[in-house]
Amino acid sequence: MSVAWEVVIGLEIHAQLATKSKIFSGSPTAYGADPNTQANLVDLGYPGVLPVLNKEVVRMATLFGLAVSATVARRSVFARKNYFYPDLPKGYQISQLELPIVEHGEMHIIGVDGMEKRIGITRAHLEEDAGKSIHEGLDASSGIDLNRAGTPLLEIVSEPDLRSAKDAVTYMKKIHTIVHYLGISDGNMQEGSFRCDANVSVRPMGQKELGTRAELKNLNSFRYIEKAINIEVERQIDLIEDGGTVVQETRLYDSDKDETRSMRSKEEANDYRYFPDPDLLPVEISNEYIEAIRATMPELPDAKQARFIDEYELKSDDAAILTASRMLADFYEGVVKATDATAQVAANWVIGDLGGALNRDGLGISDSKISSDELAGLVDRIHDDTISGKIAKQVFEAMWDGEGSADDVIESKGLKQITDSGAIELVVDKVIADNLGQVAEYKAGKDKLIGFFVGKVMQETKGQANPGQVNQMLRDKLK
Amino acid sequence: MDMHRQTLTELCAGLDKGDFTSVELTQTLLDRVAAQDEKLNAFITVTSTEALAAAASADKARAAGNIGALNGLPIVHKDIFCTEGIKTTCGSKMLDNFISPYNATVVQKMADAGAVILGKSNMDEFAMGSSNETSFFGPVRNPWNLECSPGGSSGGSAASVAARLAPAATGTDTGGSIRQPAALTGTVGLKPTYGRVSRYGMIAFASSLDQAGMITRSAEDAARMLGVMAGFDERDSTSIDQAVPDYLAGIGESIKGLRVGVVRQHSDEGLEERTGARAKDAIAVLESMGATTVEVDLPNIDLSVPTYYVVAPAECSSNLSRFDGVRFGHRAENAEDLLDLYCRSRGEGFGDEVKRRIMTGAYVLSAGYYDAYYIKAQQVRQLIADDFKKAFADVDLIAGPTAPSPAFKLGDKVDDPIQMYLNDIYTIGANLAGLPAMSVPCGFVDDMPVGLHLVGPHFGEEMLLRCGHQYQQETDWHIACPEAFK
């Protein structure tokens, strides 16, 4: 008989901070440059060189700390983590151990069960990234690219408060949204700017003590995180139910084989011989500094969503979609401000037609081919009856294809709605004269035929007549 | 007077007066190095071509009225300072092939002031040693007795200045590496306050203790050098942003009323009697000049050597990790795999003393031992620093012998690291507390020079230099020259 198992997950998220230069050197951090072109003597760990802290990372970490209601340490200390690896030029990584810059934060998520959950954030600390080894295309030898060495990272460590792979993904997505909102990380997962390690264990439901955990390394897509955790959970449960025990170890997720496998056990783990880095002074932060950073805090996703519901009277689903990214929210508010139509109509256009076009072309909101002002210009033409909603979709596509503003397209394609009752009356009279048989049927009580007449008029006017106006006029004349 | 016998200050005046040019002076000293250094082994690299070119441009600059503080003055850099385009070995096989692509801040500042580099001086490997015997390039010999060690680790710098091959040399001091060789060679050695001189480009041994300084023939020359070397450097986070005073301005003032502390706790055990007596004589001279002596307590000072031999190896074990055979320096041939590359490159590239300290350092930092050794040592270090702070409430500086004995014979202590380490018993405290300290020659024991050690409070360099200079107005120990190098 099988017991019910509880899954316990904690995440260590590595967010690359979006600074222009590295954490301890003046080298640029841009992604994709030729190997070793963005590594100076400090990054290469040359004899005699010294690290100098990039103050921008302190600002970013502070901002993050405040955003997750954490304590920002008045004094934090950089420490050396010592180990040998070819992509680690100094033979140690500068990180923070005992005194990290951020501690005791929290985040609220809506779990799979629909309940709100508090996820504790144990700490977030600053550290430098390593370079990378290159094995492809070099025959028997290996290459080392140190462009990434010294790139600033914020490692965000959660409490083991997550209870399912889905919740883990929800939490990580939320952190992803927040760092993006704060402008402290581009969160680009393909480029490795946002990745995580997951500590996973299981225990019989109701048991207090945690089970032995395995650490899954370097998960760099939301999909893989969920799959890797689920597979690891399955492995651990099967193992225990077969009478085995989980050993504490580091495991790697292989997305091709869809399995996790052991990298190294606890016994094989390095002794990193951490100690405070004597080349760097402790980071000391004043209350004034923290308050100055707090004053620059942007509106965060939860608050923005609540405001959208309240101020724009949006449906909560729409508000959630529109606040998923700060740029999308800004775009939407740009449309709202510029249009006379209602905020919900603006939301329908941003989510519906614009969202669809972006999706179809694989673009992000920042790549939108239509600006918020231009979209507002289109929505206004519906609002003031210049065009119908149906024609508007045609105008939107033309605008997307670069044919100019809504007014330009309406003008050049002659899509302006006909509201001149004299012009409409001529067509209405013609349609009545041409379809005397249907007129007789209508008059005999077949009311549904009104649609037929409206359709004919719209056909004759190529859709440009105001349908409401046509409908009314037909009803009057056919009485 | 022959150019080589003149102090930096005298040479500066000679150049100003036009008695000789920098090219003439540089050539003279290069000739002396070529003729004499075989006996001493003080140089690892002699940079004749670069020196003569620098001298020529210094002469040109002078003619154009553009005269830096060290314009045209030849000096020697300890081979721990990175010098662009010039081999920088740190006394190690590991860096025997290393041409630095950049200048250390100290090197750049001195070059900007017009100094001419004669070459790079020999040193204990990675500055780890007190006798210069750990150098991959062989030991340096003491100009006062070629059988003896000149001390270390800045032994090449001290020997070249004592033998009049150069008027001044840079050095570095982690536990006494400037002051002890200065004492053993009859020269002046100053280790400034931690953070006073940039460490950028100085190959790190123990980052929290390392400090650049100089070896000269007089306190006045040291003041001249320090004015150029000191100052904040944005590339060194531990350098201190404080204005650099004119160190020459106040050295002529009297030391009347100066309160000189004598440490009650300095045990006489291990102190060679006459060496101690020379220091007492020197303090008596200071008293005769108007200074007063006060006994001070440094209750934890006896713990400075064990404390140092936890902290310094810990830092060095990490600092030296970058020498892995991957990017620069010695690389083992035909490595089978990565581990083999690391093990053999480091095994072949480092000497015994360096290995000993890396192992000690890795041990004291390892899980389970960290609290008992590293943390405890840091706590004791704080106590020692506090003791000095208290002492400086009552005195202006603290005086005593620099080293416990005059120079010892080469080979005498090589096999006994503890005896070797105890050579730095009086000097290490200043490093642990980050204080400025200086050694000035104060007499001879069996024809070998010994030194007076002066320790000041943070940023007390002006007072140390004034005291040293005033002492040298009353005494002529610093004028004495080894017979073979006159």
mmCIF file of N, CA and C in Angstrom, chain A residues 427-474:
data_model
loop_
_atom_site.group_PDB
_atom_site.id
_atom_site.type_symbol
_atom_site.label_atom_id
_atom_site.label_comp_id
_atom_site.label_asym_id
_atom_site.label_seq_id
_atom_site.Cartn_x
_atom_site.Cartn_y
_atom_site.Cartn_z
ATOM 1 N N VAL A 427 -28.699 54.004 -51.695
ATOM 2 C CA VAL A 427 -28.401 52.572 -51.775
ATOM 3 C C VAL A 427 -29.567 51.759 -51.227
ATOM 4 N N VAL A 428 -30.127 52.207 -50.105
ATOM 5 C CA VAL A 428 -31.241 51.494 -49.477
ATOM 6 C C VAL A 428 -32.415 51.408 -50.474
ATOM 7 N N ASP A 429 -32.713 52.528 -51.111
ATOM 8 C CA ASP A 429 -33.812 52.539 -52.082
ATOM 9 C C ASP A 429 -33.546 51.562 -53.220
ATOM 10 N N LYS A 430 -32.263 51.542 -53.662
ATOM 11 C CA LYS A 430 -31.900 50.657 -54.774
ATOM 12 C C LYS A 430 -32.089 49.187 -54.362
ATOM 13 N N VAL A 431 -31.650 48.871 -53.161
ATOM 14 C CA VAL A 431 -31.763 47.494 -52.684
ATOM 15 C C VAL A 431 -33.239 47.087 -52.569
ATOM 16 N N ILE A 432 -34.089 47.997 -52.086
ATOM 17 C CA ILE A 432 -35.521 47.698 -51.959
ATOM 18 C C ILE A 432 -36.130 47.456 -53.351
ATOM 19 N N ALA A 433 -35.744 48.337 -54.294
ATOM 20 C CA ALA A 433 -36.296 48.227 -55.657
ATOM 21 C C ALA A 433 -35.866 46.931 -56.333
ATOM 22 N N ASP A 434 -34.617 46.500 -56.058
ATOM 23 C CA ASP A 434 -34.088 45.302 -56.715
ATOM 24 C C ASP A 434 -34.619 44.003 -56.105
ATOM 25 N N ASN A 435 -35.222 44.070 -54.917
ATOM 26 C CA ASN A 435 -35.580 42.834 -54.232
ATOM 27 C C ASN A 435 -37.040 42.853 -53.762
ATOM 28 N N LEU A 436 -37.909 43.107 -54.690
ATOM 29 C CA LEU A 436 -39.317 43.300 -54.330
ATOM 30 C C LEU A 436 -39.942 42.026 -53.738
ATOM 31 N N GLY A 437 -39.496 40.922 -54.192
ATOM 32 C CA GLY A 437 -40.008 39.649 -53.677
ATOM 33 C C GLY A 437 -39.754 39.539 -52.171
ATOM 34 N N GLN A 438 -38.505 39.814 -51.753
ATOM 35 C CA GLN A 438 -38.140 39.717 -50.337
ATOM 36 C C GLN A 438 -38.884 40.776 -49.516
ATOM 37 N N VAL A 439 -39.115 41.939 -50.191
ATOM 38 C CA VAL A 439 -39.835 43.019 -49.495
ATOM 39 C C VAL A 439 -41.232 42.518 -49.113
ATOM 40 N N ALA A 440 -41.847 41.840 -50.064
ATOM 41 C CA ALA A 440 -43.193 41.329 -49.824
ATOM 42 C C ALA A 440 -43.183 40.325 -48.677
ATOM 43 N N GLU A 441 -42.199 39.424 -48.698
ATOM 44 C CA GLU A 441 -42.089 38.416 -47.637
ATOM 45 C C GLU A 441 -41.909 39.080 -46.266
ATOM 46 N N TYR A 442 -41.026 40.125 -46.251
ATOM 47 C CA TYR A 442 -40.755 40.825 -44.998
ATOM 48 C C TYR A 442 -42.038 41.420 -44.463
ATOM 49 N N LYS A 443 -42.737 42.077 -45.397
ATOM 50 C CA LYS A 443 -43.942 42.761 -44.962
ATOM 51 C C LYS A 443 -44.985 41.757 -44.465
ATOM 52 N N ALA A 444 -44.873 40.535 -45.008
ATOM 53 C CA ALA A 444 -45.810 39.502 -44.585
ATOM 54 C C ALA A 444 -45.429 38.945 -43.221
ATOM 55 N N GLY A 445 -44.348 39.422 -42.663
ATOM 56 C CA GLY A 445 -44.013 39.006 -41.292
ATOM 57 C C GLY A 445 -42.690 38.271 -41.132
ATOM 58 N N LYS A 446 -41.932 38.088 -42.243
ATOM 59 C CA LYS A 446 -40.660 37.370 -42.122
ATOM 60 C C LYS A 446 -39.562 38.378 -41.715
ATOM 61 N N ASP A 447 -39.589 38.738 -40.403
ATOM 62 C CA ASP A 447 -38.702 39.790 -39.870
ATOM 63 C C ASP A 447 -37.217 39.520 -40.086
ATOM 64 N N LYS A 448 -36.883 38.249 -40.080
ATOM 65 C CA LYS A 448 -35.460 37.879 -40.172
ATOM 66 C C LYS A 448 -34.801 38.421 -41.429
ATOM 67 N N LEU A 449 -35.647 38.695 -42.445
ATOM 68 C CA LEU A 449 -35.091 39.165 -43.716
ATOM 69 C C LEU A 449 -34.412 40.526 -43.611
ATOM 70 N N ILE A 450 -34.552 41.207 -42.472
ATOM 71 C CA ILE A 450 -33.892 42.505 -42.305
ATOM 72 C C ILE A 450 -32.386 42.348 -42.474
ATOM 73 N N GLY A 451 -31.876 41.191 -42.002
ATOM 74 C CA GLY A 451 -30.438 40.887 -42.139
ATOM 75 C C GLY A 451 -30.033 40.820 -43.599
ATOM 76 N N PHE A 452 -30.914 40.222 -44.411
ATOM 77 C CA PHE A 452 -30.630 40.109 -45.835
ATOM 78 C C PHE A 452 -30.465 41.490 -46.472
ATOM 79 N N PHE A 453 -31.402 42.397 -46.113
ATOM 80 C CA PHE A 453 -31.337 43.749 -46.692
ATOM 81 C C PHE A 453 -30.093 44.510 -46.228
ATOM 82 N N VAL A 454 -29.787 44.394 -44.930
ATOM 83 C CA VAL A 454 -28.589 45.073 -44.393
ATOM 84 C C VAL A 454 -27.346 44.564 -45.122
ATOM 85 N N GLY A 455 -27.291 43.233 -45.282
ATOM 86 C CA GLY A 455 -26.150 42.615 -45.974
ATOM 87 C C GLY A 455 -25.996 43.166 -47.381
ATOM 88 N N LYS A 456 -27.115 43.278 -48.081
ATOM 89 C CA LYS A 456 -27.057 43.799 -49.451
ATOM 90 C C LYS A 456 -26.502 45.222 -49.471
ATOM 91 N N VAL A 457 -26.996 46.059 -48.519
ATOM 92 C CA VAL A 457 -26.542 47.460 -48.473
ATOM 93 C C VAL A 457 -25.044 47.509 -48.167
ATOM 94 N N MET A 458 -24.618 46.711 -47.211
ATOM 95 C CA MET A 458 -23.203 46.699 -46.838
ATOM 96 C C MET A 458 -22.359 46.227 -48.024
ATOM 97 N N GLN A 459 -22.866 45.259 -48.739
ATOM 98 C CA GLN A 459 -22.169 44.752 -49.927
ATOM 99 C C GLN A 459 -21.978 45.878 -50.938
ATOM 100 N N GLU A 460 -23.118 46.575 -51.188
ATOM 101 C CA GLU A 460 -23.072 47.680 -52.159
ATOM 102 C C GLU A 460 -22.087 48.767 -51.729
ATOM 103 N N THR A 461 -21.991 49.008 -50.390
ATOM 104 C CA THR A 461 -21.115 50.107 -49.906
ATOM 105 C C THR A 461 -19.738 49.590 -49.524
ATOM 106 N N LYS A 462 -19.448 48.379 -49.868
ATOM 107 C CA LYS A 462 -18.165 47.744 -49.531
ATOM 108 C C LYS A 462 -17.864 47.829 -48.018
ATOM 109 N N GLY A 463 -18.931 47.661 -47.230
ATOM 110 C CA GLY A 463 -18.755 47.600 -45.782
ATOM 111 C C GLY A 463 -18.613 48.946 -45.101
ATOM 112 N N GLN A 464 -18.674 50.005 -45.891
ATOM 113 C CA GLN A 464 -18.379 51.290 -45.278
ATOM 114 C C GLN A 464 -19.578 52.017 -44.687
ATOM 115 N N ALA A 465 -20.762 51.538 -44.975
ATOM 116 C CA ALA A 465 -21.931 52.166 -44.381
ATOM 117 C C ALA A 465 -21.988 51.809 -42.906
ATOM 118 N N ASN A 466 -22.547 52.743 -42.134
ATOM 119 C CA ASN A 466 -22.706 52.475 -40.717
ATOM 120 C C ASN A 466 -23.844 51.473 -40.547
ATOM 121 N N PRO A 467 -23.541 50.250 -40.056
ATOM 122 C CA PRO A 467 -24.561 49.201 -40.034
ATOM 123 C C PRO A 467 -25.798 49.582 -39.215
ATOM 124 N N GLY A 468 -25.620 50.283 -38.119
ATOM 125 C CA GLY A 468 -26.756 50.676 -37.272
ATOM 126 C C GLY A 468 -27.703 51.590 -38.025
ATOM 127 N N GLN A 469 -27.056 52.552 -38.718
ATOM 128 C CA GLN A 469 -27.820 53.532 -39.478
ATOM 129 C C GLN A 469 -28.628 52.838 -40.593
ATOM 130 N N VAL A 470 -27.981 51.887 -41.294
ATOM 131 C CA VAL A 470 -28.617 51.157 -42.386
ATOM 132 C C VAL A 470 -29.830 50.389 -41.870
ATOM 133 N N ASN A 471 -29.621 49.711 -40.766
ATOM 134 C CA ASN A 471 -30.651 48.909 -40.150
ATOM 135 C C ASN A 471 -31.892 49.755 -39.851
ATOM 136 N N GLN A 472 -31.662 50.897 -39.213
ATOM 137 C CA GLN A 472 -32.762 51.781 -38.827
ATOM 138 C C GLN A 472 -33.535 52.260 -40.059
ATOM 139 N N MET A 473 -32.754 52.679 -41.096
ATOM 140 C CA MET A 473 -33.370 53.245 -42.299
ATOM 141 C C MET A 473 -34.236 52.197 -43.017
ATOM 142 N N LEU A 474 -33.726 50.950 -43.094
ATOM 143 C CA LEU A 474 -34.473 49.872 -43.750
ATOM 144 C C LEU A 474 -35.795 49.618 -43.028
#
